[in-house]
Amino acid sequence: MEKPDFKNLGEQTRAIHAGELPDPVTGASSPNLVMSTTYLAEAGTGFSVEGHDEEDPWIYTRWGNPTVHQLEEKLAVLEEAETAVAFASGMGAITVLFFHLLKAGDHAIVSDVAYAALSEMTNEMVPSLNIQITKVDTSDLSAVKAAVKNNTRLIYIETPCNPILRLTDIEAVAGIARGAGARLAVDSTFATPAATKPLQLGADFIVHSLTKYLGGHGDALGGAILGRKADLAPLRKKTAIRMGAVISPFNAWLILRGLATFPIRMRAHEKNALKVAAFLEKHPKVKRVIYPGLPSHPQHELAKKQMKNFSGMLTFQVENGKKRSGIFADKLRIVHYAVSLGHHRSLIFYLDSADLKESSFKFATGKQDESWEIYAGDGIFRLSVGLEDSKDIIDDLNRALDG
């Protein structure tokens, strides 16, 4: 069976067929799960990865695996990237990217609000290696420009950022990065390829937590970096293989299964989130709702320009949110009070501003703190709207709000 030209096929077709061909021996239509850690090698095969190239036969699963390779091919097609490298988690991908691109004496600009583990790593671990980190509000282009130094090698952004759903103009920051001779990496986990294609807007690297929307079922950890082959082949060989954050073939297989329905799921997530966000905006006990698909979002125009799908993530504020989180945990029947996001079921969790400013986000300026206040106030409920009937989600939230 011939491999199709995916450039001329629709998104749903690509999600189902990219990276997959029927097994030539058994005729199996679904992708194989190859759990073997090692493979028969020819006599004289080198023992070090230094002597091997991307096209060489499989030798050891930390170096490469047929099931993982299928996942990487599918991800690359969905993101319109040349290639992808899969990892055991989103943080595995982020860590490899930072330690591959940066060395002692280098400087990186990082979003001052980003995934908590990334924020904490760049607060402590990375600077301890004599790598300078400047945290800025990357939605403020003047702040990004002002942070650039002669030794800036990387600008790292999230859009929408976790957890406050503030956006960054990818194309504009890509221009700043090019002017500085730096690389631009975009964590597009919240947006997904259904919304945004960062490489087409000038980014050098895309980072995803596959645990979230791309896997979609809350049963498999995974991460990925996507970009040009010339960048990712040495990243895999020199850093990823040696750091060992390798995805399990079983998790890769689970995520492959989830990706087949990815475009359909994202349309359903967005449809539900729009209804839930509209309900919450009208509820008397809700102070503010932040959702890119609402005209009330402070950057709604940028969202319309940069996102073809507004995703299923939203936040909302209520009076005494920290106290009311206990009521939510007790009263909710459909929505799970739990961390994570992008699953088929709805998930909600309260994030207290004071706690986060003490642990993850340590703002250097009053302006950065003001930006946080605009989006998060004293604290937010972060809601990942799932695929249940929207009426049931709304009824469940209404019960908790009135409780």
Short mmCIF file of C-alpha atoms in Angstrom, two decimals:
data_model
loop_
_atom_site.label_atom_id
_atom_site.label_comp_id
_atom_site.label_asym_id
_atom_site.label_seq_id
_atom_site.Cartn_x
_atom_site.Cartn_y
_atom_site.Cartn_z
CA MET A 1 0.00 0.00 0.00
CA GLU A 2 1.43 3.39 -1.03
CA LYS A 3 2.00 6.19 1.45
CA PRO A 4 -0.41 9.09 0.69
CA ASP A 5 0.63 12.69 0.14
CA PHE A 6 -0.79 14.24 3.31
CA LYS A 7 -0.37 17.82 2.08
CA ASN A 8 -3.45 17.37 -0.08
CA LEU A 9 -5.59 15.64 2.56
CA GLY A 10 -7.87 17.04 5.27
CA GLU A 11 -7.02 17.35 8.94
CA GLN A 12 -9.21 14.45 10.08
CA THR A 13 -7.78 12.17 7.38
CA ARG A 14 -4.26 13.10 8.43
CA ALA A 15 -5.06 12.47 12.09
CA ILE A 16 -6.22 8.94 11.25
CA HIS A 17 -3.71 7.87 8.61
CA ALA A 18 -0.45 9.82 9.08
CA GLY A 19 2.40 7.64 10.31
CA GLU A 20 0.40 4.45 9.83
CA LEU A 21 0.43 1.82 7.08
CA PRO A 22 -0.94 -1.74 7.27
CA ASP A 23 1.61 -4.22 8.58
CA PRO A 24 3.30 -5.81 5.51
CA VAL A 25 3.54 -9.25 7.19
CA THR A 26 0.19 -9.64 8.96
CA GLY A 27 -1.93 -7.10 7.09
CA ALA A 28 -2.97 -5.56 10.40
CA SER A 29 -4.75 -2.27 9.78
CA SER A 30 -4.10 -0.73 13.22
CA PRO A 31 -0.57 0.30 14.24
CA ASN A 32 1.53 -2.34 15.94
CA LEU A 33 2.64 -2.03 19.54
CA VAL A 34 6.33 -2.95 19.60
CA MET A 35 7.42 -3.40 23.22
CA SER A 36 10.85 -4.88 22.55
CA THR A 37 13.72 -2.89 24.03
CA THR A 38 16.33 -4.38 21.68
CA TYR A 39 16.52 -5.63 18.06
CA LEU A 40 18.66 -8.05 16.09
CA ALA A 41 21.73 -6.27 14.77
CA GLU A 42 24.25 -7.10 12.09
CA ALA A 43 27.77 -8.08 13.11
CA GLY A 44 29.97 -5.02 13.27
CA THR A 45 27.15 -2.69 14.35
CA GLY A 46 28.55 0.11 16.52
CA PHE A 47 27.82 0.08 20.25
CA SER A 48 27.57 3.88 20.59
CA VAL A 49 24.83 6.07 19.19
CA GLU A 50 27.61 8.27 17.77
CA GLY A 51 27.96 5.87 14.86
CA HIS A 52 24.27 5.79 13.98
CA ASP A 53 21.98 7.98 11.87
CA GLU A 54 18.20 8.59 11.89
CA GLU A 55 17.67 6.21 8.92
CA ASP A 56 19.56 3.26 10.43
CA PRO A 57 17.69 0.08 11.48
CA TRP A 58 16.27 -0.14 15.00
CA ILE A 59 18.83 -1.23 17.57
CA TYR A 60 17.68 -0.11 21.03
CA THR A 61 14.37 1.48 22.05
CA ARG A 62 15.97 4.40 23.88
CA TRP A 63 17.43 5.34 20.50
CA GLY A 64 14.29 4.67 18.50
CA ASN A 65 11.24 2.40 18.34
CA PRO A 66 8.79 1.55 15.52
CA THR A 67 5.67 2.51 17.52
CA VAL A 68 7.22 5.73 18.81
CA HIS A 69 8.34 6.55 15.26
CA GLN A 70 4.76 6.22 14.02
CA LEU A 71 3.65 8.68 16.69
CA GLU A 72 6.40 11.12 15.71
CA GLU A 73 5.40 10.93 12.04
CA LYS A 74 1.75 11.61 12.83
CA LEU A 75 2.58 14.57 15.09
CA ALA A 76 4.83 16.07 12.42
CA VAL A 77 2.07 15.86 9.81
CA LEU A 78 -0.49 17.44 12.15
CA GLU A 79 1.85 20.35 12.99
CA GLU A 80 3.15 20.68 9.41
CA ALA A 81 6.66 20.16 10.77
CA GLU A 82 9.57 18.35 9.14
CA THR A 83 9.96 16.00 12.09
CA ALA A 84 9.22 15.35 15.76
CA VAL A 85 10.92 13.76 18.76
CA ALA A 86 8.68 12.15 21.40
CA PHE A 87 9.43 12.07 25.13
CA ALA A 88 8.16 10.47 28.33
CA SER A 89 6.42 13.71 29.38
CA GLY A 90 6.01 17.34 28.44
CA MET A 91 8.62 18.28 31.04
CA GLY A 92 10.98 15.70 29.54
CA ALA A 93 10.66 17.52 26.22
CA ILE A 94 11.15 20.95 27.80
CA THR A 95 14.20 19.83 29.80
CA VAL A 96 15.90 18.32 26.75
CA LEU A 97 15.21 21.46 24.71
CA PHE A 98 16.74 23.77 27.33
CA PHE A 99 19.81 21.63 27.95
CA HIS A 100 20.38 21.10 24.24
CA LEU A 101 20.19 24.78 23.27
CA LEU A 102 21.75 26.48 26.31
CA LYS A 103 25.18 26.31 27.89
CA ALA A 104 26.95 28.22 30.65
CA GLY A 105 27.15 31.90 29.79
CA ASP A 106 24.02 31.88 27.59
CA HIS A 107 20.84 33.84 28.22
CA ALA A 108 17.20 32.88 27.67
CA ILE A 109 13.96 34.87 27.85
CA VAL A 110 11.09 32.90 29.36
CA SER A 111 7.43 33.76 29.88
CA ASP A 112 6.89 34.93 33.46
CA VAL A 113 3.72 32.81 33.56
CA ALA A 114 4.14 29.31 32.24
CA TYR A 115 3.66 25.68 33.22
CA ALA A 116 4.60 25.52 36.91
CA ALA A 117 7.37 22.90 36.60
CA LEU A 118 9.02 24.89 33.80
CA SER A 119 8.74 28.09 35.84
CA GLU A 120 10.29 26.45 38.88
CA MET A 121 13.07 24.83 36.84
CA THR A 122 14.02 28.19 35.36
CA ASN A 123 13.79 29.88 38.78
CA GLU A 124 16.41 27.59 40.30
CA MET A 125 18.01 24.71 38.41
CA VAL A 126 18.85 26.40 35.11
CA PRO A 127 20.34 29.60 36.64
CA SER A 128 22.47 27.44 38.97
CA LEU A 129 24.32 26.25 35.84
CA ASN A 130 25.38 29.83 34.99
CA ILE A 131 22.65 30.22 32.39
CA GLN A 132 20.90 33.58 32.70
CA ILE A 133 17.10 33.60 32.67
CA THR A 134 14.96 36.71 32.29
CA LYS A 135 11.24 36.30 33.01
CA VAL A 136 9.01 38.72 31.11
CA ASP A 137 5.35 39.14 30.22
CA THR A 138 5.73 37.93 26.64
CA SER A 139 2.41 39.50 25.67
CA ASP A 140 4.25 42.82 26.12
CA LEU A 141 6.43 43.05 23.01
CA SER A 142 8.37 46.03 24.35
CA ALA A 143 9.30 43.96 27.41
CA VAL A 144 10.53 41.11 25.21
CA LYS A 145 12.65 43.50 23.12
CA ALA A 146 14.08 45.17 26.23
CA ALA A 147 15.10 41.78 27.66
CA VAL A 148 17.24 40.80 24.65
CA LYS A 149 20.99 40.61 25.31
CA ASN A 150 24.02 39.87 23.15
CA ASN A 151 24.09 36.33 24.56
CA THR A 152 20.34 35.60 24.20
CA ARG A 153 20.02 32.18 22.60
CA LEU A 154 16.40 31.24 23.29
CA ILE A 155 13.01 32.89 23.71
CA TYR A 156 10.47 30.52 25.24
CA ILE A 157 6.75 31.32 25.25
CA GLU A 158 3.42 29.63 25.97
CA THR A 159 0.28 30.75 24.21
CA PRO A 160 -2.28 30.57 25.69
CA CYS A 161 -0.19 30.37 28.85
CA ASN A 162 -0.88 28.04 31.74
CA PRO A 163 -2.85 28.79 33.86
CA ILE A 164 -4.16 32.30 33.09
CA LEU A 165 -4.82 31.98 29.32
CA ARG A 166 -2.89 35.11 28.37
CA LEU A 167 -1.78 35.10 24.73
CA THR A 168 1.48 36.00 23.01
CA ASP A 169 1.76 37.17 19.41
CA ILE A 170 3.93 34.39 17.95
CA GLU A 171 4.71 36.13 14.67
CA ALA A 172 5.81 39.32 16.41
CA VAL A 173 8.04 37.53 18.93
CA ALA A 174 9.50 35.42 16.10
CA GLY A 175 10.63 38.67 14.48
CA ILE A 176 12.31 39.74 17.72
CA ALA A 177 14.04 36.37 18.02
CA ARG A 178 15.34 36.49 14.46
CA GLY A 179 16.68 40.01 15.00
CA ALA A 180 18.53 38.81 18.10
CA GLY A 181 19.92 35.66 16.48
CA ALA A 182 17.96 33.60 19.01
CA ARG A 183 15.68 30.59 18.61
CA LEU A 184 11.96 30.76 19.39
CA ALA A 185 10.23 27.85 21.13
CA VAL A 186 6.45 27.81 21.60
CA ASP A 187 4.64 25.60 24.07
CA SER A 188 1.39 25.10 22.16
CA THR A 189 -0.18 22.55 24.51
CA PHE A 190 -3.27 24.66 25.25
CA ALA A 191 -3.73 25.72 21.62
CA THR A 192 -2.92 22.40 19.86
CA PRO A 193 -2.42 22.05 16.08
CA ALA A 194 -6.19 22.47 15.70
CA ALA A 195 -5.79 26.12 16.69
CA THR A 196 -2.30 27.30 15.82
CA LYS A 197 0.66 26.23 13.69
CA PRO A 198 3.59 28.06 15.36
CA LEU A 199 6.18 26.98 12.77
CA GLN A 200 4.17 28.74 10.08
CA LEU A 201 4.33 31.92 12.20
CA GLY A 202 8.12 31.85 12.50
CA ALA A 203 8.81 29.61 15.51
CA ASP A 204 11.80 27.26 15.46
CA PHE A 205 10.43 24.68 17.89
CA ILE A 206 7.01 23.57 19.11
CA VAL A 207 6.64 21.85 22.48
CA HIS A 208 3.61 19.75 23.42
CA SER A 209 2.53 17.84 26.47
CA LEU A 210 0.95 14.86 24.73
CA THR A 211 -0.66 14.01 28.07
CA LYS A 212 -3.25 16.71 27.42
CA TYR A 213 -5.38 17.29 24.29
CA LEU A 214 -3.30 15.27 21.83
CA GLY A 215 -3.60 12.07 23.88
CA GLY A 216 -6.99 13.21 25.03
CA HIS A 217 -7.98 10.42 27.41
CA GLY A 218 -5.97 11.05 30.58
CA ASP A 219 -4.29 7.64 30.48
CA ALA A 220 -0.83 8.25 28.99
CA LEU A 221 2.04 10.63 29.77
CA GLY A 222 3.99 11.99 26.83
CA GLY A 223 5.70 15.01 25.33
CA ALA A 224 7.13 16.13 22.01
CA ILE A 225 9.36 18.68 20.31
CA LEU A 226 8.70 19.49 16.66
CA GLY A 227 10.71 21.47 14.13
CA ARG A 228 13.26 21.14 11.34
CA LYS A 229 15.20 17.90 10.78
CA ALA A 230 18.47 19.82 10.85
CA ASP A 231 17.65 20.95 14.40
CA LEU A 232 16.02 17.83 15.82
CA ALA A 233 18.38 15.12 14.53
CA PRO A 234 21.27 16.42 16.68
CA LEU A 235 18.87 17.12 19.55
CA ARG A 236 17.79 13.46 19.54
CA LYS A 237 21.32 12.10 19.14
CA LYS A 238 23.29 14.42 21.41
CA THR A 239 20.79 15.18 24.17
CA ALA A 240 17.50 13.24 24.14
CA ILE A 241 19.05 9.77 23.94
CA ARG A 242 21.61 10.61 26.61
CA MET A 243 19.15 12.22 29.03
CA GLY A 244 16.87 9.23 28.64
CA ALA A 245 13.40 10.83 28.87
CA VAL A 246 12.08 8.23 26.45
CA ILE A 247 8.38 7.59 25.99
CA SER A 248 7.13 4.06 26.60
CA PRO A 249 5.99 2.38 23.35
CA PHE A 250 2.72 1.52 25.10
CA ASN A 251 2.10 5.20 25.93
CA ALA A 252 3.01 6.11 22.36
CA TRP A 253 0.46 3.57 21.12
CA LEU A 254 -2.22 4.97 23.42
CA ILE A 255 -1.54 8.51 22.21
CA LEU A 256 -1.62 7.31 18.58
CA ARG A 257 -5.08 5.91 19.28
CA GLY A 258 -6.18 9.21 20.81
CA LEU A 259 -4.89 11.25 17.88
CA ALA A 260 -7.25 9.54 15.45
CA THR A 261 -10.17 11.49 16.95
CA PHE A 262 -8.20 14.63 17.80
CA PRO A 263 -9.81 17.08 15.30
CA ILE A 264 -13.33 15.90 16.17
CA ARG A 265 -12.60 16.18 19.87
CA MET A 266 -11.21 19.70 19.57
CA ARG A 267 -14.34 20.91 17.78
CA ALA A 268 -16.45 19.40 20.54
CA HIS A 269 -14.24 20.87 23.31
CA GLU A 270 -14.58 24.34 21.78
CA LYS A 271 -18.35 24.02 21.31
CA ASN A 272 -18.84 22.99 24.93
CA ALA A 273 -16.43 25.60 26.28
CA LEU A 274 -18.23 28.43 24.48
CA LYS A 275 -21.53 27.36 26.09
CA VAL A 276 -20.00 26.92 29.54
CA ALA A 277 -18.14 30.24 29.33
CA ALA A 278 -21.33 32.07 28.32
CA PHE A 279 -23.19 30.49 31.26
CA LEU A 280 -20.48 31.44 33.74
CA GLU A 281 -20.33 35.05 32.51
CA LYS A 282 -24.00 35.46 33.37
CA HIS A 283 -23.86 33.73 36.76
CA PRO A 284 -24.25 36.23 39.64
CA LYS A 285 -21.57 34.54 41.75
CA VAL A 286 -18.90 34.63 39.04
CA LYS A 287 -16.72 37.76 39.03
CA ARG A 288 -14.88 37.19 35.77
CA VAL A 289 -14.42 34.59 33.03
CA ILE A 290 -11.31 34.36 30.84
CA TYR A 291 -11.75 32.39 27.62
CA PRO A 292 -10.07 33.29 24.29
CA GLY A 293 -13.33 32.68 22.43
CA LEU A 294 -15.22 35.34 24.38
CA PRO A 295 -15.22 39.00 23.25
CA SER A 296 -14.47 39.86 26.90
CA HIS A 297 -11.02 38.23 26.73
CA PRO A 298 -8.46 41.09 26.88
CA GLN A 299 -6.76 39.73 23.72
CA HIS A 300 -9.77 38.43 21.82
CA GLU A 301 -8.65 40.06 18.56
CA LEU A 302 -5.27 38.30 18.74
CA ALA A 303 -7.07 35.06 19.58
CA LYS A 304 -9.20 35.39 16.44
CA LYS A 305 -6.10 36.10 14.36
CA GLN A 306 -3.90 33.34 15.80
CA MET A 307 -6.32 30.55 16.80
CA LYS A 308 -8.63 28.60 14.51
CA ASN A 309 -10.00 26.75 17.54
CA PHE A 310 -10.39 28.34 20.98
CA SER A 311 -9.85 25.02 22.79
CA GLY A 312 -11.62 23.87 25.95
CA MET A 313 -9.67 25.77 28.61
CA LEU A 314 -11.19 28.61 30.59
CA THR A 315 -10.77 30.23 33.99
CA PHE A 316 -13.21 32.01 36.26
CA GLN A 317 -13.09 33.94 39.51
CA VAL A 318 -15.56 33.87 42.41
CA GLU A 319 -15.63 35.52 45.82
CA ASN A 320 -13.63 33.57 48.42
CA GLY A 321 -12.45 31.16 45.75
CA LYS A 322 -10.02 29.29 48.00
CA LYS A 323 -12.77 28.60 50.54
CA ARG A 324 -15.30 27.68 47.87
CA SER A 325 -12.90 25.15 46.31
CA GLY A 326 -13.89 22.76 49.10
CA ILE A 327 -17.55 23.15 48.16
CA PHE A 328 -16.69 22.43 44.51
CA ALA A 329 -14.74 19.32 45.47
CA ASP A 330 -17.73 18.06 47.52
CA LYS A 331 -20.64 19.10 45.31
CA LEU A 332 -19.48 18.28 41.78
CA ARG A 333 -20.83 15.05 40.31
CA ILE A 334 -19.79 15.21 36.65
CA VAL A 335 -16.78 17.53 36.67
CA HIS A 336 -13.80 15.99 38.48
CA TYR A 337 -11.95 18.18 40.96
CA ALA A 338 -8.46 17.26 39.74
CA VAL A 339 -5.35 18.65 38.10
CA SER A 340 -4.40 18.24 34.43
CA LEU A 341 -6.44 19.15 31.37
CA GLY A 342 -7.41 18.25 27.83
CA HIS A 343 -9.07 14.95 28.74
CA HIS A 344 -12.42 13.67 27.52
CA ARG A 345 -13.87 14.30 30.99
CA SER A 346 -14.16 17.78 32.51
CA LEU A 347 -11.59 18.72 35.15
CA ILE A 348 -11.49 21.71 37.50
CA PHE A 349 -8.93 22.92 40.04
CA TYR A 350 -8.51 26.05 42.13
CA LEU A 351 -5.25 27.99 41.82
CA ASP A 352 -4.60 30.52 44.58
CA SER A 353 -2.64 33.58 43.47
CA ALA A 354 -0.74 34.04 46.73
CA ASP A 355 0.40 30.41 46.70
CA LEU A 356 1.52 30.56 43.07
CA LYS A 357 3.41 33.81 43.53
CA GLU A 358 5.28 32.24 46.43
CA SER A 359 6.17 29.01 44.62
CA SER A 360 6.12 29.20 40.82
CA PHE A 361 5.75 32.79 39.65
CA LYS A 362 8.04 35.34 41.25
CA PHE A 363 7.39 38.59 39.42
CA ALA A 364 10.30 41.01 39.15
CA THR A 365 8.22 44.12 38.47
CA GLY A 366 4.96 45.67 39.56
CA LYS A 367 3.84 45.71 35.93
CA GLN A 368 4.15 41.94 35.74
CA ASP A 369 2.11 41.60 38.91
CA GLU A 370 -0.54 43.93 37.47
CA SER A 371 -0.81 41.75 34.37
CA TRP A 372 -1.36 38.71 36.60
CA GLU A 373 -4.08 40.58 38.51
CA ILE A 374 -5.93 41.37 35.27
CA TYR A 375 -6.19 37.69 34.39
CA ALA A 376 -6.26 35.95 37.77
CA GLY A 377 -7.11 38.33 40.62
CA ASP A 378 -6.83 36.57 43.98
CA GLY A 379 -7.16 33.18 42.34
CA ILE A 380 -8.89 31.23 39.61
CA PHE A 381 -10.75 28.04 38.97
CA ARG A 382 -9.07 26.51 35.93
CA LEU A 383 -11.66 24.48 34.04
CA SER A 384 -10.87 22.00 31.31
CA VAL A 385 -14.23 21.57 29.60
CA GLY A 386 -14.68 17.98 28.52
CA LEU A 387 -16.85 16.12 26.05
CA GLU A 388 -19.88 15.47 28.26
CA ASP A 389 -23.20 17.02 27.26
CA SER A 390 -22.80 20.74 27.83
CA LYS A 391 -26.08 20.91 29.78
CA ASP A 392 -24.76 18.37 32.27
CA ILE A 393 -21.52 20.29 32.76
CA ILE A 394 -23.43 23.53 33.26
CA ASP A 395 -25.91 21.96 35.69
CA ASP A 396 -23.02 20.50 37.70
CA LEU A 397 -21.21 23.85 37.90
CA ASN A 398 -24.43 25.64 38.78
CA ARG A 399 -25.03 23.21 41.66
CA ALA A 400 -21.53 23.87 43.03
CA LEU A 401 -21.80 27.65 42.59
CA ASP A 402 -25.12 27.73 44.46
CA GLY A 403 -23.91 25.32 47.14
#
